[in-house]
Amino acid sequence: MVDQKPPEQIRVAVIGAGPQGLCALKNLLEEGFDAELCEARDVIGGLWAFSNDPNVFTTLESTITNVSKLKNVYADFPCDNDFPLFPTQKEFLEYLEAYAEHFELKRRIKFKKKLLSLSRAEDGNGQMAWRLEFAEVYELRDSKPVTIKTVEFFDKVIMAIGRHHSPHMPAIEGAEHFGKRLIHSAQFKRPEDYRNKRVLVLGFANTAGDTATELIGIAHTIYVAHRQGILVLPRVLKGKPVEQLSNRRMDAILGTLSSWFPITMAKFMQNMALKISDQAFSLKPAWGFRPAPSRFTQRVMISDTFVLALEAGDIESVANLKRIIDNEIVELDDGTRLYVDNIICCTGMNPNRSFLESLGQRTKLDEDSAHKDVRLPRLYQNIFPPEYASSIAFLDGWQAPTGICEVADLACTAIVQIFKGAYPLPTIEEMNREIDQHQEWLHTIGLLPNEPGAARNAVQERKWRSWLHDAAGNGMNEYLGWGRKGWWFWLTNWRFCNMLMGGVDSPHVGRLFEGRRKRWEGARKAIEEVNSEELARRKTDDNRKKK
């Protein structure tokens, strides 16, 4: 149902001031909504705002983005040219701060305001709205801060709280012997605390790789214990950021084939990823990278240093941890016993599904399939609960191989157009049928093994993005498609069109064409500059290699 009120009379709450929440607020304000953002901490940036507090999960200060600045930017806000190809935690946070300042977002952000509960209720005018209960912290001049519970009503809500909330700690026999020396990676803040220690890192994904390499030169011994392999990729291969090895044209072809032959193409894409890994690294069988689970069922490890550290002997890959025998001896699955001082569990974070579950969301497959213990939220396009799709959206329900800024900006543009009433949603029945089909697709290509690492938020990339482009009204499907507008655009701009399809897959194209959302006049120039800068960088790298 289309909301009859104009945007300026529609009150919207955005929850969370990470990269997704910031662009949600910006897009809402751009369309004239009465929007505000509520953030539990006193800073923006989400995970990228480092904190020494062991109870706050953030990236490390040494963390580098896994996706290059070519892809991990907002559509109408380019990175400075002097930014490195892969920004550090501090540099990426600076980019988010600049974005917030440029679009004057902080005037609409309420800090130290944590969402406690979410429900549907009548507001003071007898209308159904979203009832949000908050815990707000007030700083008093002459005494300690005071926390007060407050209740507010909003017409619409965008949840941008991310998926990293509570540490997932494995059940380890004998854990009591290690006490505080057994921690989750969320508590790993100061590598220096492990100087001359024998450290066992439990896990085999990005966090484990980053944690282990961070300890090189500090810890006496570093073991990485794991029960299965993983697909490991470099940030750059053959002079290109790994996410740029494909281009928009190739993605369109592969996406179309995937819609016709999902199982065959899933295997093909996995084999292609393995070939890229083999080109970049000489993996020894003893390290346990293979067999690697599908890139759909587990996140890929992106690292330029982890394999090199294994080759140099700075890190030792070992079997999975079976049990802790006493305060310094552990036993592995293969019977090996190791002396260790500390154990760091890089075993992932649990998402906060309480707000979604409070809406009564369940999964048909939970009840009717063999995967009864796998809980999947019922979200249309991995964003909208069907019953409330016109008034609430969740921004942590997808997993796509791209930069968080790029994909969040596209999704937020689509959400705002739907909230505005400019793009009609299907009926509840049609949305539920689409959800059932998507979840059956997940099972068909084997994306839901009963393991914590399963990527339950995987999307059918080409199909999903096509829908978002339509909802956002950005003209992408029309001007870069096979219709009349697409052919005319190619005939009148063939050089530029070839750059879009075969060059850097720049997020700025999302604001290039005329459409329902606001067009950015600087989009074409930004795309040309990004391509020119990347070409110059590759030439410089080639010359350096020749010398």
Coordinates of C-alpha atoms in Angstrom, one line a residue:
M1 CA 0.0 0.0 0.0
V2 CA 1.4 3.4 -1.0
D3 CA 1.8 5.8 1.9
Q4 CA -0.3 8.9 1.1
K5 CA 1.7 11.3 3.3
P6 CA 4.5 13.3 1.7
P7 CA 8.1 12.3 2.8
E8 CA 8.5 15.3 5.1
Q9 CA 5.6 14.0 7.2
I10 CA 6.9 10.5 7.5
R11 CA 9.2 9.9 10.5
V12 CA 11.9 7.3 9.9
A13 CA 14.4 5.8 12.4
V14 CA 17.7 4.4 11.3
I15 CA 19.3 2.1 13.8
G16 CA 23.2 1.9 13.7
A17 CA 25.8 4.4 12.5
G18 CA 28.0 2.0 10.5
P19 CA 28.6 2.3 6.8
Q20 CA 25.1 1.0 6.1
G21 CA 23.3 3.2 8.5
L22 CA 25.0 6.4 7.4
C23 CA 24.0 5.9 3.7
A24 CA 20.5 5.0 4.8
L25 CA 20.2 8.3 6.6
K26 CA 21.7 10.2 3.7
N27 CA 19.3 8.7 1.2
L28 CA 16.3 9.4 3.4
L29 CA 17.2 13.0 3.9
E30 CA 17.9 13.4 0.2
E31 CA 14.3 12.4 -0.5
G32 CA 12.9 14.7 2.2
F33 CA 12.0 12.2 4.9
D34 CA 12.0 13.3 8.6
A35 CA 14.7 10.9 9.5
E36 CA 17.1 10.4 12.5
L37 CA 19.7 7.9 13.2
C38 CA 20.2 6.2 16.6
E39 CA 23.6 4.9 17.6
A40 CA 24.4 3.0 20.8
R41 CA 28.0 4.3 20.9
D42 CA 29.3 7.8 20.8
V43 CA 31.0 7.5 17.4
I44 CA 30.1 6.7 13.8
G45 CA 31.7 3.9 11.8
G46 CA 30.4 0.7 13.4
L47 CA 33.0 -2.1 13.4
W48 CA 35.5 0.4 11.8
A49 CA 35.5 2.7 14.8
F50 CA 38.2 0.9 16.9
S51 CA 37.6 0.5 20.6
N52 CA 39.9 -0.8 23.3
D53 CA 36.9 -2.0 25.3
P54 CA 37.0 -5.8 25.3
N55 CA 33.1 -5.8 25.3
V56 CA 32.9 -3.9 22.0
F57 CA 33.7 -5.8 18.9
T58 CA 35.6 -3.8 16.3
T59 CA 38.3 -4.2 13.7
L60 CA 41.9 -3.9 14.8
E61 CA 43.8 -0.7 14.2
S62 CA 46.0 -2.6 11.8
T63 CA 43.1 -4.0 9.8
I64 CA 43.1 -3.3 6.0
T65 CA 39.9 -3.4 3.9
N66 CA 39.5 -6.6 1.9
V67 CA 37.9 -4.7 -1.0
S68 CA 39.7 -1.9 -2.8
K69 CA 38.6 1.7 -2.9
L70 CA 37.6 1.2 -6.5
K71 CA 34.6 -0.8 -5.3
N72 CA 34.1 0.1 -1.6
V73 CA 32.8 3.7 -2.0
Y74 CA 29.4 5.4 -2.1
A75 CA 28.0 6.1 -5.5
D76 CA 28.1 9.9 -5.2
F77 CA 31.1 10.3 -2.9
P78 CA 34.5 9.3 -4.3
C79 CA 37.6 8.5 -2.3
D80 CA 40.5 11.1 -2.4
N81 CA 43.1 10.2 -5.0
D82 CA 45.8 10.0 -2.3
F83 CA 44.0 7.2 -0.5
P84 CA 45.8 3.9 -0.8
L85 CA 44.2 1.2 -2.9
F86 CA 43.3 -0.7 0.2
P87 CA 42.6 1.7 3.1
T88 CA 43.5 0.9 6.7
Q89 CA 41.0 1.0 9.5
K90 CA 41.9 4.6 10.3
E91 CA 41.7 5.7 6.6
F92 CA 38.4 4.0 6.0
L93 CA 37.0 5.6 9.1
E94 CA 38.2 9.0 7.8
Y95 CA 36.3 8.3 4.6
L96 CA 33.1 7.6 6.6
E97 CA 33.7 10.8 8.7
A98 CA 34.1 12.9 5.5
Y99 CA 30.9 11.4 4.1
A100 CA 29.0 12.3 7.2
E101 CA 30.4 15.8 7.2
H102 CA 29.8 16.4 3.5
F103 CA 26.1 15.5 3.7
E104 CA 25.7 17.0 7.2
L105 CA 24.5 13.8 8.7
K106 CA 25.6 14.3 12.3
R107 CA 22.9 16.9 13.0
R108 CA 20.4 14.0 12.6
I109 CA 22.4 11.4 14.7
K110 CA 21.5 10.7 18.3
F111 CA 24.5 9.1 20.0
K112 CA 24.4 6.8 23.1
K113 CA 20.9 5.8 22.2
K114 CA 20.6 2.0 22.2
L115 CA 17.5 0.2 20.8
L116 CA 16.0 -2.3 23.3
S117 CA 12.8 -3.4 21.7
L118 CA 10.7 -3.0 18.5
S119 CA 7.0 -3.7 18.1
R120 CA 3.9 -2.5 16.3
A121 CA 1.5 -0.4 18.4
E122 CA -0.9 2.5 18.2
D123 CA 0.7 5.9 18.5
G124 CA -0.8 8.9 20.2
N125 CA -3.0 9.6 17.2
G126 CA -4.6 6.2 17.1
Q127 CA -2.5 5.1 14.1
M128 CA -0.4 2.0 13.9
A129 CA 3.3 2.7 14.0
W130 CA 6.6 1.3 15.1
R131 CA 7.1 1.5 18.9
L132 CA 10.8 1.7 19.7
E133 CA 12.1 1.5 23.2
F134 CA 15.6 3.0 23.8
A135 CA 18.2 3.2 26.6
E136 CA 19.6 6.7 26.4
V137 CA 22.7 7.8 28.2
Y138 CA 22.8 11.4 29.5
E139 CA 26.0 13.0 30.6
L140 CA 25.5 15.1 33.8
R141 CA 27.9 17.8 34.7
D142 CA 28.6 17.0 38.4
S143 CA 27.8 13.2 38.6
K144 CA 28.0 10.0 36.7
P145 CA 26.1 9.4 33.4
V146 CA 22.5 8.4 33.8
T147 CA 20.7 5.9 31.6
I148 CA 17.0 6.5 31.0
K149 CA 14.5 4.3 29.1
T150 CA 12.5 6.2 26.5
V151 CA 9.8 5.2 24.0
E152 CA 9.2 6.8 20.6
F153 CA 7.0 6.1 17.6
F154 CA 8.1 6.1 14.0
D155 CA 6.3 5.5 10.7
K156 CA 9.2 3.5 9.2
V157 CA 12.4 1.9 10.4
I158 CA 15.7 0.8 8.8
M159 CA 17.7 -1.6 10.9
A160 CA 21.4 -1.2 10.2
I161 CA 22.8 -3.0 13.2
G162 CA 25.0 -5.4 11.3
R163 CA 25.5 -9.1 12.0
H164 CA 28.3 -9.1 14.6
H165 CA 26.8 -8.9 18.0
S166 CA 27.7 -11.7 20.4
P167 CA 30.8 -13.9 20.3
H168 CA 30.3 -17.5 19.1
M169 CA 32.3 -19.5 21.6
P170 CA 32.8 -23.2 20.9
A171 CA 32.3 -25.8 23.6
I172 CA 35.8 -27.0 24.4
E173 CA 36.4 -29.8 26.8
G174 CA 38.6 -28.7 29.7
A175 CA 38.1 -25.0 29.0
E176 CA 38.1 -24.3 32.8
H177 CA 41.9 -25.0 32.9
F178 CA 42.6 -21.9 30.9
G179 CA 40.3 -19.4 32.5
K180 CA 40.9 -15.9 31.2
R181 CA 43.7 -17.1 28.9
L182 CA 40.9 -18.5 26.7
I183 CA 39.3 -15.6 24.9
H184 CA 37.2 -14.8 21.8
S185 CA 38.8 -12.7 19.1
A186 CA 36.4 -9.9 19.9
Q187 CA 38.5 -9.4 23.1
F188 CA 41.8 -9.4 21.2
K189 CA 42.9 -5.8 21.2
R190 CA 46.6 -5.5 22.1
P191 CA 49.0 -8.0 20.4
E192 CA 51.7 -6.8 22.7
D193 CA 50.0 -8.6 25.6
Y194 CA 51.1 -11.9 24.0
R195 CA 54.8 -11.1 23.8
N196 CA 56.9 -14.3 24.1
K197 CA 53.7 -16.4 24.6
R198 CA 52.8 -19.7 22.9
V199 CA 49.4 -18.8 21.2
L200 CA 46.9 -21.2 19.6
V201 CA 44.5 -19.4 17.2
L202 CA 41.4 -21.4 16.7
G203 CA 39.7 -20.9 13.4
F204 CA 40.5 -20.6 9.7
A205 CA 38.9 -17.4 8.1
N206 CA 39.8 -13.7 7.9
T207 CA 39.8 -13.1 11.6
A208 CA 42.1 -16.0 12.3
G209 CA 44.4 -15.0 9.5
D210 CA 44.6 -11.4 10.7
T211 CA 45.0 -12.4 14.4
A212 CA 47.8 -14.9 13.6
T213 CA 49.8 -12.5 11.4
E214 CA 49.3 -9.7 13.9
L215 CA 51.2 -11.8 16.4
I216 CA 54.3 -12.4 14.2
G217 CA 57.4 -11.0 15.9
I218 CA 55.6 -10.7 19.2
A219 CA 54.5 -14.2 20.2
H220 CA 57.0 -17.0 20.7
T221 CA 55.0 -19.5 18.8
I222 CA 51.8 -19.2 16.7
Y223 CA 49.6 -22.2 15.9
V224 CA 46.4 -22.0 13.8
A225 CA 44.1 -24.9 14.6
H226 CA 41.2 -25.7 12.2
R227 CA 38.9 -28.5 11.2
Q228 CA 38.4 -27.7 7.5
G229 CA 39.9 -25.9 4.6
I230 CA 39.1 -22.5 3.2
L231 CA 39.4 -20.7 -0.1
V232 CA 42.2 -18.1 0.2
L233 CA 42.6 -15.2 -2.2
P234 CA 45.1 -12.3 -2.4
R235 CA 43.9 -8.7 -2.5
V236 CA 45.8 -8.1 -5.8
L237 CA 46.5 -10.5 -8.6
K238 CA 48.3 -9.7 -11.9
G239 CA 48.2 -6.0 -11.0
K240 CA 44.4 -6.0 -10.4
P241 CA 42.4 -6.0 -7.2
V242 CA 40.9 -9.5 -7.0
E243 CA 37.3 -8.1 -7.2
Q244 CA 38.2 -6.4 -10.5
L245 CA 39.4 -9.6 -12.2
S246 CA 35.9 -9.7 -13.6
N247 CA 34.0 -6.8 -15.2
R248 CA 30.4 -5.7 -15.6
R249 CA 30.1 -7.5 -19.0
M250 CA 31.4 -10.8 -17.6
D251 CA 29.3 -10.5 -14.5
A252 CA 26.2 -10.1 -16.7
I253 CA 27.0 -13.2 -18.7
L254 CA 27.8 -15.3 -15.7
G255 CA 24.8 -14.1 -13.9
T256 CA 22.5 -15.0 -16.7
L257 CA 24.0 -18.5 -17.0
S258 CA 23.6 -18.9 -13.2
S259 CA 19.9 -18.2 -13.5
W260 CA 19.6 -21.0 -16.1
F261 CA 22.1 -23.5 -14.7
P262 CA 22.4 -22.8 -10.9
I263 CA 24.2 -26.0 -9.9
T264 CA 26.6 -26.1 -12.9
M265 CA 27.5 -22.5 -12.5
A266 CA 28.0 -22.7 -8.8
K267 CA 30.6 -25.5 -9.4
F268 CA 32.1 -23.5 -12.3
M269 CA 32.5 -20.3 -10.1
Q270 CA 34.1 -22.4 -7.3
N271 CA 36.6 -23.9 -9.7
M272 CA 37.4 -20.5 -11.1
A273 CA 38.1 -19.1 -7.6
L274 CA 40.3 -22.1 -6.8
K275 CA 42.3 -21.5 -10.0
I276 CA 42.8 -17.8 -8.9
S277 CA 44.0 -19.1 -5.5
D278 CA 46.4 -21.5 -7.2
Q279 CA 47.8 -18.7 -9.3
A280 CA 48.5 -16.5 -6.3
F281 CA 49.8 -19.1 -3.8
S282 CA 51.7 -22.4 -3.7
L283 CA 49.6 -24.1 -1.0
K284 CA 51.1 -27.2 0.7
P285 CA 48.7 -30.0 1.5
A286 CA 50.0 -30.0 5.1
W287 CA 48.5 -26.6 5.7
G288 CA 45.0 -27.9 5.2
F289 CA 43.5 -25.4 2.8
R290 CA 42.0 -28.1 0.6
P291 CA 39.4 -29.3 0.2
A292 CA 38.0 -25.8 0.4
P293 CA 34.3 -25.5 1.1
S294 CA 32.2 -23.5 -1.4
R295 CA 32.6 -19.7 -1.3
F296 CA 28.9 -19.7 -0.8
T297 CA 29.0 -21.8 2.4
Q298 CA 31.9 -20.0 4.0
R299 CA 33.5 -16.6 3.7
V300 CA 36.7 -16.4 1.6
M301 CA 40.0 -15.6 3.4
I302 CA 41.5 -12.5 1.8
S303 CA 45.1 -12.2 2.9
D304 CA 48.4 -11.2 1.3
T305 CA 50.5 -12.3 4.3
F306 CA 49.1 -15.4 5.9
V307 CA 50.4 -17.9 3.3
L308 CA 53.8 -16.2 3.3
A309 CA 53.9 -16.5 7.0
L310 CA 53.2 -20.3 6.7
E311 CA 56.0 -20.6 4.2
A312 CA 58.4 -18.7 6.4
G313 CA 57.5 -20.8 9.4
D314 CA 56.2 -17.9 11.4
I315 CA 52.9 -19.6 11.7
E316 CA 52.2 -23.3 12.0
S317 CA 48.9 -24.9 10.7
V318 CA 47.7 -27.7 12.9
A319 CA 44.7 -30.0 13.3
N320 CA 41.6 -28.8 15.1
L321 CA 41.6 -28.4 18.9
K322 CA 40.0 -31.5 20.6
R323 CA 40.4 -30.7 24.3
I324 CA 42.4 -28.9 26.9
I325 CA 44.3 -31.3 29.2
D326 CA 45.6 -28.9 31.8
N327 CA 46.7 -25.3 32.2
E328 CA 49.3 -25.5 29.4
I329 CA 48.7 -28.7 27.4
V330 CA 46.1 -29.1 24.6
E331 CA 45.3 -32.1 22.5
L332 CA 44.4 -31.9 18.8
D333 CA 42.1 -34.1 16.7
D334 CA 45.1 -36.0 15.3
G335 CA 46.4 -36.8 18.8
T336 CA 49.2 -34.2 18.8
R337 CA 49.8 -32.4 22.1
L338 CA 51.0 -28.8 22.3
Y339 CA 52.2 -26.6 25.0
V340 CA 50.3 -23.2 24.8
D341 CA 49.9 -20.2 27.0
N342 CA 46.9 -18.6 25.4
I343 CA 44.0 -19.6 23.1
I344 CA 42.2 -17.1 20.9
C345 CA 38.9 -18.3 19.4
C346 CA 38.3 -16.8 16.0
T347 CA 35.0 -18.6 15.6
G348 CA 32.7 -15.9 14.4
M349 CA 30.0 -13.7 15.8
N350 CA 26.3 -14.4 16.3
P351 CA 23.8 -12.0 14.6
N352 CA 21.1 -10.3 16.7
R353 CA 17.9 -11.8 15.3
S354 CA 15.8 -10.7 18.3
F355 CA 14.2 -7.7 16.6
L356 CA 13.3 -9.8 13.5
E357 CA 12.0 -12.6 15.6
S358 CA 9.8 -10.2 17.6
L359 CA 7.8 -9.7 14.4
G360 CA 7.0 -13.4 14.4
Q361 CA 9.3 -14.3 11.5
R362 CA 9.8 -18.0 11.0
T363 CA 11.1 -20.1 8.1
K364 CA 9.0 -22.6 6.3
L365 CA 12.1 -24.8 5.8
D366 CA 12.6 -24.9 9.5
E367 CA 9.4 -26.9 9.9
D368 CA 9.1 -28.8 6.6
S369 CA 12.6 -29.8 5.6
A370 CA 15.5 -31.8 6.9
H371 CA 17.2 -28.6 8.0
K372 CA 15.0 -28.0 11.0
D373 CA 17.9 -26.6 13.1
V374 CA 18.9 -24.0 10.4
R375 CA 17.1 -20.8 11.1
L376 CA 16.5 -18.5 8.2
P377 CA 14.8 -15.2 8.4
R378 CA 11.9 -14.8 6.0
L379 CA 13.0 -11.6 4.2
Y380 CA 11.9 -10.6 0.7
Q381 CA 15.0 -9.8 -1.3
N382 CA 16.9 -10.6 1.9
I383 CA 15.7 -7.1 3.2
F384 CA 11.9 -6.9 3.9
P385 CA 9.6 -9.0 6.2
P386 CA 6.6 -9.5 3.8
E387 CA 3.9 -8.4 6.3
Y388 CA 5.7 -5.1 7.0
A389 CA 7.7 -4.6 3.9
S390 CA 6.4 -1.1 3.2
S391 CA 7.6 0.2 6.6
I392 CA 10.7 -1.7 7.8
A393 CA 13.9 -3.0 6.2
F394 CA 16.9 -5.0 7.5
L395 CA 20.3 -4.2 6.2
D396 CA 22.2 -7.3 7.4
G397 CA 20.4 -10.0 5.5
W398 CA 22.7 -10.5 2.5
Q399 CA 26.2 -11.7 1.7
A400 CA 27.6 -10.4 -1.6
P401 CA 31.2 -10.3 -2.8
T402 CA 31.6 -6.6 -2.9
G403 CA 32.4 -3.5 -0.9
I404 CA 30.0 -2.7 2.0
C405 CA 29.5 0.9 0.9
E406 CA 28.7 0.1 -2.7
V407 CA 26.1 -2.6 -2.0
A408 CA 24.6 -0.8 1.0
D409 CA 24.1 2.4 -1.0
L410 CA 22.3 0.5 -3.8
A411 CA 20.1 -1.3 -1.3
C412 CA 19.3 1.9 0.7
T413 CA 18.4 3.8 -2.5
A414 CA 15.9 1.0 -3.3
I415 CA 14.5 1.0 0.2
V416 CA 13.9 4.7 0.2
Q417 CA 12.1 4.6 -3.1
I418 CA 9.8 1.9 -1.7
F419 CA 9.2 3.9 1.5
K420 CA 8.4 6.9 -0.7
G421 CA 5.8 4.8 -2.5
A422 CA 7.6 5.3 -5.9
Y423 CA 8.1 1.6 -6.4
P424 CA 5.3 -0.9 -5.7
L425 CA 6.0 -4.1 -3.8
P426 CA 4.4 -7.4 -4.7
T427 CA 1.6 -8.8 -2.6
I428 CA 2.4 -10.6 0.6
E429 CA 1.6 -13.9 -1.0
E430 CA 3.9 -13.2 -3.9
M431 CA 6.7 -12.1 -1.6
N432 CA 6.4 -15.3 0.4
R433 CA 6.5 -17.4 -2.8
E434 CA 9.7 -15.6 -3.8
I435 CA 11.2 -16.3 -0.4
D436 CA 10.3 -20.0 -0.7
Q437 CA 11.9 -20.2 -4.1
H438 CA 15.1 -18.5 -2.9
Q439 CA 15.5 -20.7 0.1
E440 CA 14.9 -23.8 -2.1
W441 CA 17.7 -22.4 -4.3
L442 CA 20.0 -22.3 -1.3
H443 CA 19.3 -25.9 -0.6
T444 CA 19.5 -27.0 -4.2
I445 CA 23.1 -25.8 -4.6
G446 CA 24.1 -27.0 -1.2
L447 CA 24.5 -23.7 0.6
L448 CA 23.0 -24.8 3.9
P449 CA 25.1 -27.5 5.6
N450 CA 24.4 -27.6 9.3
E451 CA 27.6 -25.7 10.2
P452 CA 28.0 -22.3 11.9
G453 CA 30.0 -21.0 8.9
A454 CA 27.2 -21.6 6.4
A455 CA 26.4 -18.4 4.4
R456 CA 22.7 -18.3 5.0
N457 CA 22.6 -14.7 3.6
A458 CA 23.8 -15.7 0.2
V459 CA 22.0 -14.0 -2.7
Q460 CA 21.6 -14.8 -6.4
E461 CA 23.8 -11.9 -7.3
R462 CA 22.7 -11.0 -10.8
K463 CA 19.0 -11.5 -10.1
W464 CA 19.2 -9.6 -6.8
R465 CA 21.0 -6.6 -8.2
S466 CA 18.7 -6.4 -11.1
W467 CA 15.7 -6.1 -8.7
L468 CA 17.5 -3.5 -6.6
H469 CA 18.3 -1.4 -9.8
D470 CA 14.6 -1.5 -10.7
A471 CA 13.5 -0.5 -7.2
A472 CA 16.1 2.2 -6.9
G473 CA 15.1 3.6 -10.3
N474 CA 18.7 4.3 -11.3
G475 CA 18.4 3.4 -15.0
M476 CA 21.0 0.7 -14.9
N477 CA 18.9 -2.0 -16.4
E478 CA 17.6 0.2 -19.1
Y479 CA 20.8 2.1 -20.2
L480 CA 23.1 -0.9 -19.8
G481 CA 20.7 -3.5 -21.0
W482 CA 19.5 -4.8 -24.4
G483 CA 16.5 -2.6 -24.9
R484 CA 16.0 0.6 -26.9
K485 CA 17.7 2.9 -24.3
G486 CA 20.6 0.5 -24.0
W487 CA 21.3 0.4 -27.8
W488 CA 20.9 4.2 -28.1
F489 CA 23.3 4.8 -25.2
W490 CA 25.9 2.5 -26.8
L491 CA 25.5 4.1 -30.2
T492 CA 25.9 7.7 -28.8
N493 CA 28.5 6.9 -26.1
W494 CA 30.2 3.8 -27.4
R495 CA 33.6 4.6 -25.9
F496 CA 32.3 5.4 -22.5
C497 CA 29.8 2.5 -22.6
N498 CA 32.7 0.1 -23.3
M499 CA 34.5 1.6 -20.3
L500 CA 31.5 0.9 -18.1
M501 CA 31.2 -2.7 -19.3
G502 CA 34.9 -3.6 -19.6
G503 CA 36.7 -1.2 -17.3
V504 CA 36.6 -0.6 -13.5
D505 CA 33.2 -1.7 -12.2
S506 CA 32.7 1.6 -10.4
P507 CA 29.9 2.2 -7.9
H508 CA 29.5 5.7 -9.3
V509 CA 27.5 4.3 -12.2
G510 CA 24.6 4.0 -9.8
R511 CA 24.2 7.8 -9.9
L512 CA 25.0 8.2 -13.6
F513 CA 21.7 7.9 -15.4
E514 CA 18.4 9.8 -15.1
G515 CA 15.9 8.0 -12.9
R516 CA 13.6 8.3 -9.9
R517 CA 16.4 8.9 -7.5
K518 CA 18.6 12.0 -7.6
R519 CA 21.3 11.9 -10.3
W520 CA 24.8 13.0 -9.5
E521 CA 26.3 15.4 -12.1
G522 CA 29.8 14.3 -11.2
A523 CA 29.3 10.6 -11.8
R524 CA 30.7 10.4 -15.4
K525 CA 33.8 12.4 -14.4
A526 CA 34.3 10.2 -11.4
I527 CA 34.1 7.1 -13.4
E528 CA 36.6 8.4 -16.0
E529 CA 39.0 9.5 -13.3
V530 CA 38.8 6.1 -11.5
N531 CA 39.6 4.3 -14.7
S532 CA 42.4 6.7 -15.6
E533 CA 43.9 6.4 -12.1
E534 CA 43.7 2.6 -12.1
L535 CA 45.3 2.4 -15.6
A536 CA 48.1 4.7 -14.4
R537 CA 48.7 2.6 -11.3
R538 CA 48.9 -0.6 -13.3
K539 CA 51.5 1.0 -15.7
T540 CA 53.5 2.1 -12.7
D541 CA 53.4 -1.3 -11.2
D542 CA 54.5 -2.9 -14.5
N543 CA 57.4 -0.5 -14.8
R544 CA 58.5 -1.2 -11.3
K545 CA 58.4 -4.9 -11.9
K546 CA 60.5 -4.5 -15.1
K547 CA 63.1 -2.5 -13.2

